Amino acid sequence: MTVTADDVDTAISHVVATLSPATDGDWSVPAGTLEWSCRDTADHIGDCLMSYAGQLVAQPTDRYVRFMAGAEKEASPAQVLEFAETGARILAATVRTTPPHARAYHPTGMADPEGFAAMGCVEALLHGQDIAQGLGLPFDPPREVCTRVLARMFPQAAVDLGAIDPWHALLWSTGRIELPDRPRPQRWRWHGAPLTERTAP
């Protein structure tokens, strides 16, 4: 299965559609179980996905591109959410225009455009859920995106948890929940490099 720029667009569209009705609420509350506020978490989505786009543009081999992006301190919740969406749309556009053979640094391996797209989906969906929890909103992401992202980022979990809802499998793989007969992981790591290029554990 291939994760594409369309998946990034789909993931962030779901996040925005879910959270937009609550932009007149208090985004200073904690985002789910995180120490960050809902506002800070949305800001992180934008910064993180913008960073992934920067990696694909500059393609450094041993570090992140040295920049930070963020919403202005005076930005309203709606404007911070807009910034998160902007970061995702820029990542999606960058994935579309970057050759598949391109590689750039990430701590989990030299990632290709598909890898950065999948990482962007994970960041958007998981932190979107964090914000939704903080604001008391339901969060029900598109399962086809979850399935592709799980297979790319956590291939063993995709095999082992094939009978589990892919969203729940993704939450478990990132240490968010327990599953029947499977305690919540205390440590986890996704595969940034293409699966065909990763080394055996």
CSV table of C-alpha atoms in Angstrom, one decimal:
chain,number,residue,atom,x,y,z
A,1,MET,CA,0.0,0.0,0.0
A,2,THR,CA,1.3,3.5,-0.8
A,3,VAL,CA,0.7,6.6,1.3
A,4,THR,CA,0.3,9.6,-0.9
A,5,ALA,CA,-0.2,13.3,-0.8
A,6,ASP,CA,-3.9,12.7,-1.1
A,7,ASP,CA,-3.8,10.9,2.2
A,8,VAL,CA,-2.3,13.9,3.9
A,9,ASP,CA,-5.0,16.1,2.4
A,10,THR,CA,-7.7,13.6,3.6
A,11,ALA,CA,-6.2,13.4,7.1
A,12,ILE,CA,-6.0,17.2,7.6
A,13,SER,CA,-9.5,17.7,6.0
A,14,HIS,CA,-10.9,15.3,8.6
A,15,VAL,CA,-9.1,17.2,11.4
A,16,VAL,CA,-10.3,20.5,10.3
A,17,ALA,CA,-13.9,19.4,9.8
A,18,THR,CA,-13.9,17.9,13.3
A,19,LEU,CA,-12.3,20.8,15.1
A,20,SER,CA,-13.7,23.8,13.2
A,21,PRO,CA,-17.1,23.8,15.1
A,22,ALA,CA,-15.2,24.3,18.4
A,23,THR,CA,-13.0,27.2,17.4
A,24,ASP,CA,-15.0,29.5,19.6
A,25,GLY,CA,-14.2,27.3,22.6
A,26,ASP,CA,-11.3,27.4,25.1
A,27,TRP,CA,-8.2,26.1,23.4
A,28,SER,CA,-6.0,26.7,26.4
A,29,VAL,CA,-7.3,23.4,28.0
A,30,PRO,CA,-5.0,20.3,27.8
A,31,ALA,CA,-5.2,18.3,24.6
A,32,GLY,CA,-6.3,14.9,25.8
A,33,THR,CA,-3.6,13.4,27.9
A,34,LEU,CA,-0.9,15.7,26.6
A,35,GLU,CA,0.8,18.5,28.7
A,36,TRP,CA,0.3,20.8,25.7
A,37,SER,CA,-2.8,22.9,25.3
A,38,CYS,CA,-5.2,22.4,22.4
A,39,ARG,CA,-3.7,25.5,20.9
A,40,ASP,CA,-0.1,24.4,21.3
A,41,THR,CA,-1.0,21.0,19.8
A,42,ALA,CA,-2.5,22.6,16.7
A,43,ASP,CA,0.5,24.8,16.4
A,44,HIS,CA,2.7,21.7,16.7
A,45,ILE,CA,0.9,20.1,13.8
A,46,GLY,CA,1.6,23.0,11.5
A,47,ASP,CA,5.2,23.3,12.6
A,48,CYS,CA,5.9,19.6,12.3
A,49,LEU,CA,4.3,19.1,8.9
A,50,MET,CA,6.0,22.3,7.6
A,51,SER,CA,9.3,20.8,8.8
A,52,TYR,CA,8.6,17.6,6.9
A,53,ALA,CA,8.1,19.6,3.8
A,54,GLY,CA,11.3,21.5,4.4
A,55,GLN,CA,13.2,18.2,4.7
A,56,LEU,CA,11.9,17.1,1.3
A,57,VAL,CA,12.9,20.4,-0.3
A,58,ALA,CA,16.4,20.7,1.1
A,59,GLN,CA,17.1,16.9,1.5
A,60,PRO,CA,19.7,17.2,4.3
A,61,THR,CA,21.3,13.9,5.2
A,62,ASP,CA,22.2,14.4,8.8
A,63,ARG,CA,19.9,17.0,10.4
A,64,TYR,CA,16.7,18.9,10.3
A,65,VAL,CA,16.5,22.1,8.2
A,66,ARG,CA,17.2,24.9,10.8
A,67,PHE,CA,13.9,26.7,11.0
A,68,MET,CA,10.8,26.8,13.1
A,69,ALA,CA,7.3,27.8,12.0
A,70,GLY,CA,4.4,28.8,14.3
A,71,ALA,CA,1.2,30.7,14.5
A,72,GLU,CA,1.4,34.2,15.9
A,73,LYS,CA,0.8,34.5,19.7
A,74,GLU,CA,-2.3,36.6,19.0
A,75,ALA,CA,-3.8,34.1,16.6
A,76,SER,CA,-7.3,32.8,17.4
A,77,PRO,CA,-8.1,29.1,17.7
A,78,ALA,CA,-9.5,29.3,14.1
A,79,GLN,CA,-6.3,30.9,12.9
A,80,VAL,CA,-4.1,28.4,14.6
A,81,LEU,CA,-6.1,25.6,13.1
A,82,GLU,CA,-5.7,27.3,9.7
A,83,PHE,CA,-1.9,27.2,10.3
A,84,ALA,CA,-2.1,23.5,11.0
A,85,GLU,CA,-4.0,23.0,7.8
A,86,THR,CA,-1.5,25.2,5.9
A,87,GLY,CA,1.4,23.0,7.1
A,88,ALA,CA,-0.4,19.9,5.9
A,89,ARG,CA,-1.3,21.4,2.5
A,90,ILE,CA,2.3,22.5,2.0
A,91,LEU,CA,3.5,19.0,2.9
A,92,ALA,CA,1.0,17.5,0.5
A,93,ALA,CA,2.1,19.8,-2.3
A,94,THR,CA,5.7,19.1,-1.6
A,95,VAL,CA,5.2,15.3,-1.7
A,96,ARG,CA,3.5,15.6,-5.0
A,97,THR,CA,6.4,17.5,-6.6
A,98,THR,CA,9.3,15.5,-5.0
A,99,PRO,CA,10.7,12.6,-7.0
A,100,PRO,CA,10.0,9.2,-5.3
A,101,HIS,CA,13.7,8.4,-5.1
A,102,ALA,CA,14.5,11.5,-3.0
A,103,ARG,CA,15.6,10.9,0.6
A,104,ALA,CA,16.0,13.3,3.6
A,105,TYR,CA,17.0,13.0,7.2
A,106,HIS,CA,14.7,11.8,9.9
A,107,PRO,CA,15.8,10.2,13.2
A,108,THR,CA,13.9,7.0,12.2
A,109,GLY,CA,15.7,6.6,8.9
A,110,MET,CA,16.3,8.4,5.6
A,111,ALA,CA,12.8,9.0,4.5
A,112,ASP,CA,11.3,9.2,1.1
A,113,PRO,CA,8.2,11.3,0.1
A,114,GLU,CA,5.9,8.5,1.0
A,115,GLY,CA,7.5,8.2,4.5
A,116,PHE,CA,7.1,11.9,5.2
A,117,ALA,CA,3.5,11.8,3.9
A,118,ALA,CA,2.8,8.9,6.3
A,119,MET,CA,4.5,10.7,9.2
A,120,GLY,CA,2.4,13.7,8.4
A,121,CYS,CA,-0.8,11.7,8.5
A,122,VAL,CA,0.2,10.2,11.9
A,123,GLU,CA,1.0,13.6,13.4
A,124,ALA,CA,-2.2,15.2,12.0
A,125,LEU,CA,-4.5,12.3,13.1
A,126,LEU,CA,-3.1,11.6,16.5
A,127,HIS,CA,-2.8,15.2,17.5
A,128,GLY,CA,-6.1,16.0,15.9
A,129,GLN,CA,-7.6,13.4,18.2
A,130,ASP,CA,-5.8,14.9,21.2
A,131,ILE,CA,-7.3,18.2,20.5
A,132,ALA,CA,-10.7,16.7,19.9
A,133,GLN,CA,-10.5,14.9,23.3
A,134,GLY,CA,-9.6,18.2,25.0
A,135,LEU,CA,-12.6,19.9,23.5
A,136,GLY,CA,-15.0,17.0,24.1
A,137,LEU,CA,-15.5,16.2,20.4
A,138,PRO,CA,-15.7,12.7,18.8
A,139,PHE,CA,-12.9,11.8,16.4
A,140,ASP,CA,-13.5,9.1,13.8
A,141,PRO,CA,-10.8,9.3,11.1
A,142,PRO,CA,-11.0,7.6,7.6
A,143,ARG,CA,-10.0,4.0,8.0
A,144,GLU,CA,-8.5,3.6,4.6
A,145,VAL,CA,-5.9,6.2,5.4
A,146,CYS,CA,-5.2,4.6,8.8
A,147,THR,CA,-4.8,1.2,7.0
A,148,ARG,CA,-2.2,2.6,4.6
A,149,VAL,CA,-0.3,4.6,7.2
A,150,LEU,CA,-0.2,1.6,9.6
A,151,ALA,CA,1.2,-0.6,6.8
A,152,ARG,CA,3.9,2.0,6.0
A,153,MET,CA,4.9,3.1,9.4
A,154,PHE,CA,4.3,0.0,11.5
A,155,PRO,CA,4.4,-3.0,9.1
A,156,GLN,CA,4.7,-5.6,11.8
A,157,ALA,CA,1.7,-4.2,13.7
A,158,ALA,CA,-0.3,-4.2,10.4
A,159,VAL,CA,0.4,-7.9,10.2
A,160,ASP,CA,-0.1,-8.8,13.8
A,161,LEU,CA,-3.2,-6.6,14.3
A,162,GLY,CA,-4.9,-7.4,10.9
A,163,ALA,CA,-8.2,-8.2,12.6
A,164,ILE,CA,-8.2,-4.9,14.7
A,165,ASP,CA,-9.8,-1.7,13.6
A,166,PRO,CA,-6.8,0.1,11.8
A,167,TRP,CA,-7.4,3.3,13.8
A,168,HIS,CA,-7.2,1.4,17.1
A,169,ALA,CA,-4.1,-0.4,15.8
A,170,LEU,CA,-2.5,2.9,14.9
A,171,LEU,CA,-3.3,4.2,18.4
A,172,TRP,CA,-1.8,1.1,20.0
A,173,SER,CA,1.3,1.3,17.8
A,174,THR,CA,1.9,4.8,19.0
A,175,GLY,CA,1.5,4.0,22.7
A,176,ARG,CA,-1.9,5.6,23.1
A,177,ILE,CA,-4.1,2.7,24.1
A,178,GLU,CA,-4.2,-0.9,25.3
A,179,LEU,CA,-5.7,-3.7,23.3
A,180,PRO,CA,-7.1,-7.0,24.5
A,181,ASP,CA,-4.2,-9.1,25.6
A,182,ARG,CA,-1.8,-6.3,24.5
A,183,PRO,CA,-0.6,-3.8,27.1
A,184,ARG,CA,0.0,-0.3,26.0
A,185,PRO,CA,3.5,0.0,24.6
A,186,GLN,CA,5.9,2.1,26.7
A,187,ARG,CA,8.3,2.6,23.8
A,188,TRP,CA,7.6,2.7,20.1
A,189,ARG,CA,9.3,3.7,16.9
A,190,TRP,CA,8.0,4.0,13.3
A,191,HIS,CA,9.9,3.3,10.1
A,192,GLY,CA,10.9,6.5,8.4
A,193,ALA,CA,13.0,4.9,5.7
A,194,PRO,CA,11.3,2.9,2.9
A,195,LEU,CA,10.4,-0.6,4.0
A,196,THR,CA,12.5,-2.1,1.2
A,197,GLU,CA,15.6,-0.2,2.5
A,198,ARG,CA,15.3,-0.8,6.3
A,199,THR,CA,17.7,-3.0,8.1
A,200,ALA,CA,16.5,-6.1,10.0
A,201,PRO,CA,16.2,-5.5,13.8
